[in-house]
mmCIF file of C-alpha atoms in Angstrom:
data_model
loop_
_atom_site.group_PDB
_atom_site.id
_atom_site.type_symbol
_atom_site.label_atom_id
_atom_site.label_comp_id
_atom_site.label_asym_id
_atom_site.label_seq_id
_atom_site.Cartn_x
_atom_site.Cartn_y
_atom_site.Cartn_z
ATOM 1 C CA MET A 12 12.418 13.530 -6.622
ATOM 2 C CA ARG A 13 9.456 13.210 -4.270
ATOM 3 C CA PHE A 14 7.495 10.024 -3.622
ATOM 4 C CA HIS A 15 4.003 10.098 -2.073
ATOM 5 C CA ILE A 16 2.679 6.772 -0.774
ATOM 6 C CA LEU A 17 -1.040 6.393 -0.044
ATOM 7 C CA THR A 18 -1.367 3.486 2.358
ATOM 8 C CA LEU A 19 -3.262 1.981 5.274
ATOM 9 C CA PHE A 20 0.059 1.088 6.939
ATOM 10 C CA PRO A 21 2.433 4.083 6.827
ATOM 11 C CA GLU A 22 4.633 2.613 9.547
ATOM 12 C CA MET A 23 5.411 -0.360 7.307
ATOM 13 C CA VAL A 24 6.575 1.924 4.524
ATOM 14 C CA ASP A 25 8.501 4.343 6.731
ATOM 15 C CA ILE A 26 10.629 1.603 8.300
ATOM 16 C CA CYS A 27 11.987 0.524 4.924
ATOM 17 C CA LEU A 28 12.246 3.748 2.955
ATOM 18 C CA HIS A 29 14.086 5.738 5.613
ATOM 19 C CA ALA A 30 16.870 3.149 5.975
ATOM 20 C CA SER A 31 20.061 2.262 4.107
ATOM 21 C CA ILE A 32 20.877 3.955 0.776
ATOM 22 C CA LEU A 33 17.432 5.522 0.372
ATOM 23 C CA GLY A 34 17.572 6.934 3.873
ATOM 24 C CA ARG A 35 20.953 8.527 3.210
ATOM 25 C CA ALA A 36 19.724 9.917 -0.106
ATOM 26 C CA GLU A 37 16.735 11.471 1.631
ATOM 27 C CA LYS A 38 18.966 13.143 4.207
ATOM 28 C CA SER A 39 21.137 14.545 1.421
ATOM 29 C CA GLY A 40 18.064 15.952 -0.346
ATOM 30 C CA CYS A 41 18.216 13.831 -3.514
ATOM 31 C CA ILE A 42 14.815 12.269 -2.832
ATOM 32 C CA SER A 43 12.019 12.621 -0.303
ATOM 33 C CA PHE A 44 9.165 10.456 0.951
ATOM 34 C CA HIS A 45 5.695 11.447 2.061
ATOM 35 C CA THR A 46 3.408 8.760 3.460
ATOM 36 C CA VAL A 47 -0.326 9.450 3.661
ATOM 37 C CA ASN A 48 -2.528 7.331 5.920
ATOM 38 C CA ILE A 49 -5.744 6.739 3.982
ATOM 39 C CA ARG A 50 -7.602 6.112 7.263
ATOM 40 C CA ASP A 51 -7.074 9.766 8.198
ATOM 41 C CA TYR A 52 -9.436 10.726 5.383
ATOM 42 C CA THR A 53 -12.399 8.475 6.053
ATOM 43 C CA THR A 54 -15.632 10.094 7.234
ATOM 44 C CA ASP A 55 -16.521 6.977 9.219
ATOM 45 C CA LYS A 56 -16.200 7.531 12.975
ATOM 46 C CA HIS A 57 -14.689 4.066 13.381
ATOM 47 C CA LYS A 58 -11.996 4.808 10.759
ATOM 48 C CA LYS A 59 -13.494 2.212 8.437
ATOM 49 C CA VAL A 60 -12.223 2.394 4.850
ATOM 50 C CA ASP A 61 -13.735 -0.769 3.334
ATOM 51 C CA ASP A 62 -17.140 -2.267 2.617
ATOM 52 C CA TYR A 63 -18.811 -5.207 0.893
ATOM 53 C CA THR A 64 -18.769 -5.363 -2.897
ATOM 54 C CA TYR A 65 -21.938 -4.855 -4.914
ATOM 55 C CA GLY A 66 -22.968 -8.059 -6.646
ATOM 56 C CA GLY A 67 -21.598 -10.267 -3.909
ATOM 57 C CA GLY A 68 -18.322 -12.106 -3.689
ATOM 58 C CA ALA A 69 -15.641 -12.816 -1.134
ATOM 59 C CA GLY A 70 -13.768 -10.133 0.769
ATOM 60 C CA MET A 71 -14.062 -6.403 1.232
ATOM 61 C CA LEU A 72 -13.232 -3.486 -1.056
ATOM 62 C CA MET A 73 -11.518 -0.183 -0.286
ATOM 63 C CA GLN A 74 -14.054 2.624 -0.637
ATOM 64 C CA ALA A 75 -13.671 5.482 -3.077
ATOM 65 C CA GLN A 76 -14.140 8.432 -0.698
ATOM 66 C CA PRO A 77 -11.152 7.995 1.671
ATOM 67 C CA VAL A 78 -8.842 7.051 -1.196
ATOM 68 C CA TYR A 79 -9.906 10.083 -3.220
ATOM 69 C CA ASP A 80 -9.582 12.511 -0.323
ATOM 70 C CA ALA A 81 -6.139 11.141 0.560
ATOM 71 C CA TRP A 82 -5.096 11.643 -3.063
ATOM 72 C CA LEU A 83 -6.519 15.160 -3.059
ATOM 73 C CA SER A 84 -4.546 16.002 0.077
ATOM 74 C CA VAL A 85 -1.314 15.557 -1.885
ATOM 75 C CA HIS A 86 -2.514 17.781 -4.705
ATOM 76 C CA ALA A 87 -3.582 20.490 -2.271
ATOM 77 C CA GLU A 88 0.135 21.251 -1.858
ATOM 78 C CA GLU A 89 0.922 21.099 -5.578
ATOM 79 C CA LYS A 90 -0.105 23.079 -8.646
ATOM 80 C CA LYS A 91 -0.139 20.218 -11.126
ATOM 81 C CA ARG A 92 -1.583 16.723 -11.370
ATOM 82 C CA ILE A 93 0.925 14.125 -10.223
ATOM 83 C CA ARG A 94 1.389 10.818 -12.017
ATOM 84 C CA THR A 95 -0.321 8.188 -9.865
ATOM 85 C CA VAL A 96 0.618 4.513 -9.869
ATOM 86 C CA TYR A 97 -1.959 2.023 -8.635
ATOM 87 C CA VAL A 98 -0.086 -1.045 -7.423
ATOM 88 C CA THR A 99 -2.013 -4.108 -8.615
ATOM 89 C CA PRO A 100 -1.347 -7.595 -10.045
ATOM 90 C CA GLN A 101 -3.660 -6.566 -12.909
ATOM 91 C CA GLY A 102 -1.234 -3.904 -14.136
ATOM 92 C CA ARG A 103 1.555 -3.985 -16.705
ATOM 93 C CA THR A 104 4.690 -5.666 -15.442
ATOM 94 C CA PHE A 105 7.334 -3.467 -13.875
ATOM 95 C CA THR A 106 10.723 -3.631 -15.611
ATOM 96 C CA GLN A 107 13.960 -1.682 -15.641
ATOM 97 C CA ASP A 108 12.579 0.276 -18.593
ATOM 98 C CA THR A 109 9.563 1.196 -16.455
ATOM 99 C CA ALA A 110 11.900 2.336 -13.683
ATOM 100 C CA ARG A 111 13.781 4.576 -16.108
ATOM 101 C CA GLU A 112 10.510 5.980 -17.444
ATOM 102 C CA LEU A 113 9.172 6.835 -13.982
ATOM 103 C CA ALA A 114 12.525 8.193 -12.795
ATOM 104 C CA ARG A 115 12.054 11.076 -15.227
ATOM 105 C CA GLU A 116 9.129 12.388 -13.142
ATOM 106 C CA GLU A 117 9.634 15.056 -10.496
ATOM 107 C CA GLU A 118 6.985 13.466 -8.259
ATOM 108 C CA LEU A 119 5.066 10.196 -8.107
ATOM 109 C CA ILE A 120 2.115 8.940 -6.095
ATOM 110 C CA PHE A 121 1.821 5.228 -5.249
ATOM 111 C CA LEU A 122 -1.614 3.958 -4.240
ATOM 112 C CA CYS A 123 -1.356 0.771 -2.188
ATOM 113 C CA GLY A 124 -4.472 -1.380 -2.291
ATOM 114 C CA HIS A 125 -5.704 -3.956 0.238
ATOM 115 C CA TYR A 126 -8.475 -6.492 0.646
ATOM 116 C CA GLU A 127 -10.065 -7.209 -2.760
ATOM 117 C CA GLY A 128 -8.709 -3.965 -4.191
ATOM 118 C CA VAL A 129 -10.096 -0.456 -4.647
ATOM 119 C CA ASP A 130 -13.456 0.811 -5.912
ATOM 120 C CA GLU A 131 -13.082 1.099 -9.695
ATOM 121 C CA ARG A 132 -14.632 4.563 -9.790
ATOM 122 C CA VAL A 133 -11.831 6.200 -7.835
ATOM 123 C CA LEU A 134 -9.209 4.366 -9.873
ATOM 124 C CA GLU A 135 -10.741 5.830 -13.020
ATOM 125 C CA GLU A 136 -10.516 9.249 -11.391
ATOM 126 C CA VAL A 137 -6.952 9.216 -10.017
ATOM 127 C CA ALA A 138 -4.788 6.416 -11.433
ATOM 128 C CA THR A 139 -2.611 7.205 -14.441
ATOM 129 C CA ASP A 140 -0.814 3.840 -14.344
ATOM 130 C CA SER A 141 -1.587 0.336 -13.092
ATOM 131 C CA ILE A 142 1.627 -1.585 -12.473
ATOM 132 C CA SER A 143 2.456 -5.060 -11.148
ATOM 133 C CA ILE A 144 5.781 -6.496 -9.995
ATOM 134 C CA GLY A 145 4.844 -10.018 -11.088
ATOM 135 C CA ASP A 146 2.170 -12.606 -11.666
ATOM 136 C CA TYR A 147 1.345 -13.324 -8.045
ATOM 137 C CA VAL A 148 -0.853 -11.830 -5.328
ATOM 138 C CA LEU A 149 0.363 -10.267 -2.069
ATOM 139 C CA THR A 150 -1.543 -9.159 1.028
ATOM 140 C CA GLY A 151 -1.201 -5.492 0.110
ATOM 141 C CA GLY A 152 0.418 -2.957 -2.172
ATOM 142 C CA GLU A 153 3.089 -1.698 0.213
ATOM 143 C CA LEU A 154 5.793 -4.250 -0.568
ATOM 144 C CA PRO A 155 5.567 -3.946 -4.373
ATOM 145 C CA ALA A 156 5.371 -0.147 -4.040
ATOM 146 C CA MET A 157 8.618 -0.178 -2.060
ATOM 147 C CA VAL A 158 10.240 -2.455 -4.629
ATOM 148 C CA MET A 159 9.342 -0.041 -7.407
ATOM 149 C CA ILE A 160 10.375 3.024 -5.409
ATOM 150 C CA ASP A 161 13.752 1.457 -4.665
ATOM 151 C CA ALA A 162 14.353 0.650 -8.334
ATOM 152 C CA ILE A 163 13.275 4.136 -9.431
ATOM 153 C CA ALA A 164 15.063 6.088 -6.720
ATOM 154 C CA ARG A 165 18.460 4.547 -7.397
ATOM 155 C CA LEU A 166 18.301 5.996 -10.915
ATOM 156 C CA VAL A 167 17.937 9.531 -9.557
ATOM 157 C CA PRO A 168 21.276 11.368 -9.816
ATOM 158 C CA GLY A 169 23.096 11.485 -6.493
ATOM 159 C CA VAL A 170 21.267 8.574 -4.836
ATOM 160 C CA LEU A 171 24.064 6.118 -5.553
ATOM 161 C CA HIS A 172 27.545 7.202 -4.519
ATOM 162 C CA ASN A 173 28.851 5.779 -7.792
ATOM 163 C CA ASP A 174 26.346 6.627 -10.524
ATOM 164 C CA ILE A 175 28.350 4.557 -13.031
ATOM 165 C CA SER A 176 27.182 1.382 -11.278
ATOM 166 C CA ALA A 177 23.636 2.086 -12.470
ATOM 167 C CA GLU A 178 24.902 2.115 -16.047
ATOM 168 C CA THR A 179 26.616 -1.275 -15.957
ATOM 169 C CA GLU A 180 24.197 -3.459 -14.005
ATOM 170 C CA SER A 181 21.697 -6.072 -15.155
ATOM 171 C CA PHE A 182 19.070 -5.055 -17.759
ATOM 172 C CA GLN A 183 20.750 -1.728 -18.505
ATOM 173 C CA ASN A 184 21.910 -2.868 -21.958
ATOM 174 C CA GLY A 185 19.495 -5.751 -22.397
ATOM 175 C CA LEU A 186 21.800 -8.269 -20.706
ATOM 176 C CA LEU A 187 22.267 -9.666 -17.227
ATOM 177 C CA GLU A 188 25.326 -8.356 -15.452
ATOM 178 C CA TYR A 189 28.643 -10.190 -15.810
ATOM 179 C CA PRO A 190 30.128 -12.048 -12.774
ATOM 180 C CA GLN A 191 32.229 -9.913 -10.436
ATOM 181 C CA TYR A 192 35.065 -10.647 -8.026
ATOM 182 C CA SER A 193 36.870 -8.972 -5.131
ATOM 183 C CA ARG A 194 39.839 -9.735 -2.844
ATOM 184 C CA PRO A 195 41.449 -12.134 -2.161
ATOM 185 C CA PRO A 196 42.548 -13.414 -5.604
ATOM 186 C CA VAL A 197 42.137 -17.008 -4.374
ATOM 187 C CA TRP A 198 39.309 -18.026 -2.042
ATOM 188 C CA ASN A 199 38.417 -21.572 -1.047
ATOM 189 C CA GLY A 200 40.501 -22.862 -3.959
ATOM 190 C CA ARG A 201 38.663 -20.663 -6.472
ATOM 191 C CA GLU A 202 40.702 -18.133 -8.438
ATOM 192 C CA VAL A 203 39.697 -14.799 -9.907
ATOM 193 C CA PRO A 204 39.792 -15.046 -13.744
ATOM 194 C CA ALA A 205 43.271 -14.069 -14.887
ATOM 195 C CA VAL A 206 42.016 -11.499 -17.388
ATOM 196 C CA LEU A 207 40.650 -9.353 -14.549
ATOM 197 C CA LEU A 208 44.137 -9.155 -13.047
ATOM 198 C CA SER A 209 45.833 -8.346 -16.349
ATOM 199 C CA GLY A 210 45.279 -4.581 -16.363
ATOM 200 C CA ASN A 211 44.284 -4.789 -20.032
ATOM 201 C CA HIS A 212 41.030 -2.815 -20.047
ATOM 202 C CA ALA A 213 40.097 -3.729 -23.620
ATOM 203 C CA LYS A 214 40.377 -7.442 -22.845
ATOM 204 C CA ILE A 215 38.515 -6.991 -19.581
ATOM 205 C CA ALA A 216 35.661 -5.202 -21.387
ATOM 206 C CA GLN A 217 35.487 -7.974 -23.997
ATOM 207 C CA TRP A 218 35.503 -10.685 -21.314
ATOM 208 C CA ARG A 219 32.716 -8.955 -19.416
ATOM 209 C CA LEU A 220 30.572 -8.659 -22.524
ATOM 210 C CA GLU A 221 31.104 -12.333 -23.356
ATOM 211 C CA GLN A 222 30.226 -13.357 -19.808
ATOM 212 C CA ALA A 223 27.117 -11.163 -19.777
ATOM 213 C CA GLU A 224 25.961 -12.710 -23.046
ATOM 214 C CA LYS A 225 26.674 -16.227 -21.769
ATOM 215 C CA ARG A 226 24.889 -15.666 -18.479
ATOM 216 C CA THR A 227 21.851 -14.110 -20.168
ATOM 217 C CA ARG A 228 21.671 -16.922 -22.737
ATOM 218 C CA GLU A 229 21.740 -19.557 -19.977
ATOM 219 C CA ARG A 230 19.541 -17.898 -17.359
ATOM 220 C CA ARG A 231 17.168 -15.698 -19.353
ATOM 221 C CA PRO A 232 16.870 -16.955 -22.932
ATOM 222 C CA ASP A 233 13.895 -14.626 -23.428
ATOM 223 C CA LEU A 234 16.093 -11.592 -22.744
ATOM 224 C CA TYR A 235 18.873 -12.992 -24.876
ATOM 225 C CA GLU A 236 16.600 -13.406 -27.882
ATOM 226 C CA ARG A 237 15.494 -9.788 -27.595
ATOM 227 C CA TYR A 238 19.121 -8.699 -27.261
ATOM 228 C CA ARG A 239 20.120 -10.670 -30.329
ATOM 229 C CA SER A 240 17.226 -9.314 -32.360
ATOM 230 C CA GLY A 241 18.046 -5.743 -31.355
ATOM 231 C CA GLU A 242 14.658 -5.027 -29.780
#
């Protein structure tokens, strides 16, 4: 899977995406990243990409031309239109279901906004999705784009060494993940639940389900109600 990130700060994105699990997955060929510096596509000799908004108001707005030309530069190498995610607090909220949906794509473009956002005309032209990671405002779209890319990429086969882990974690079946334990069996006076040491896989599976239900009911009653209703 290939991710294209349109940004004013490619160095910020590159530092994170080429490290850790994602970095190893890129080296193995499971995924790849392509950062595009929007400033490289401005026609302004001072590399300016923003201007005042019509109608007045605080702050500056990213102009349509450099954003559009940066987006076109990705498509110059491809033969089909690529699904383009505009990262914005005005979008639908990103969830694990969204990650699974986007992970089915062969390629994705993430457009990272700054200032007061992006000229609406270019968004109408290029954006297929507007997505938010939560009801708050950040200084730019790079951090939420990286959050979404991380969540999507780990669902791509081969990215995780143990693909089963992606099937048993939080939100995968509508529940939060059950508590987990490792060695030693007793730490700081706290013992690992005896059922996990029993070797009885049926009982372990039942215990884990009960714990996942309990944890979801206590911590995320909204999720629990949807789970109970079968939504």
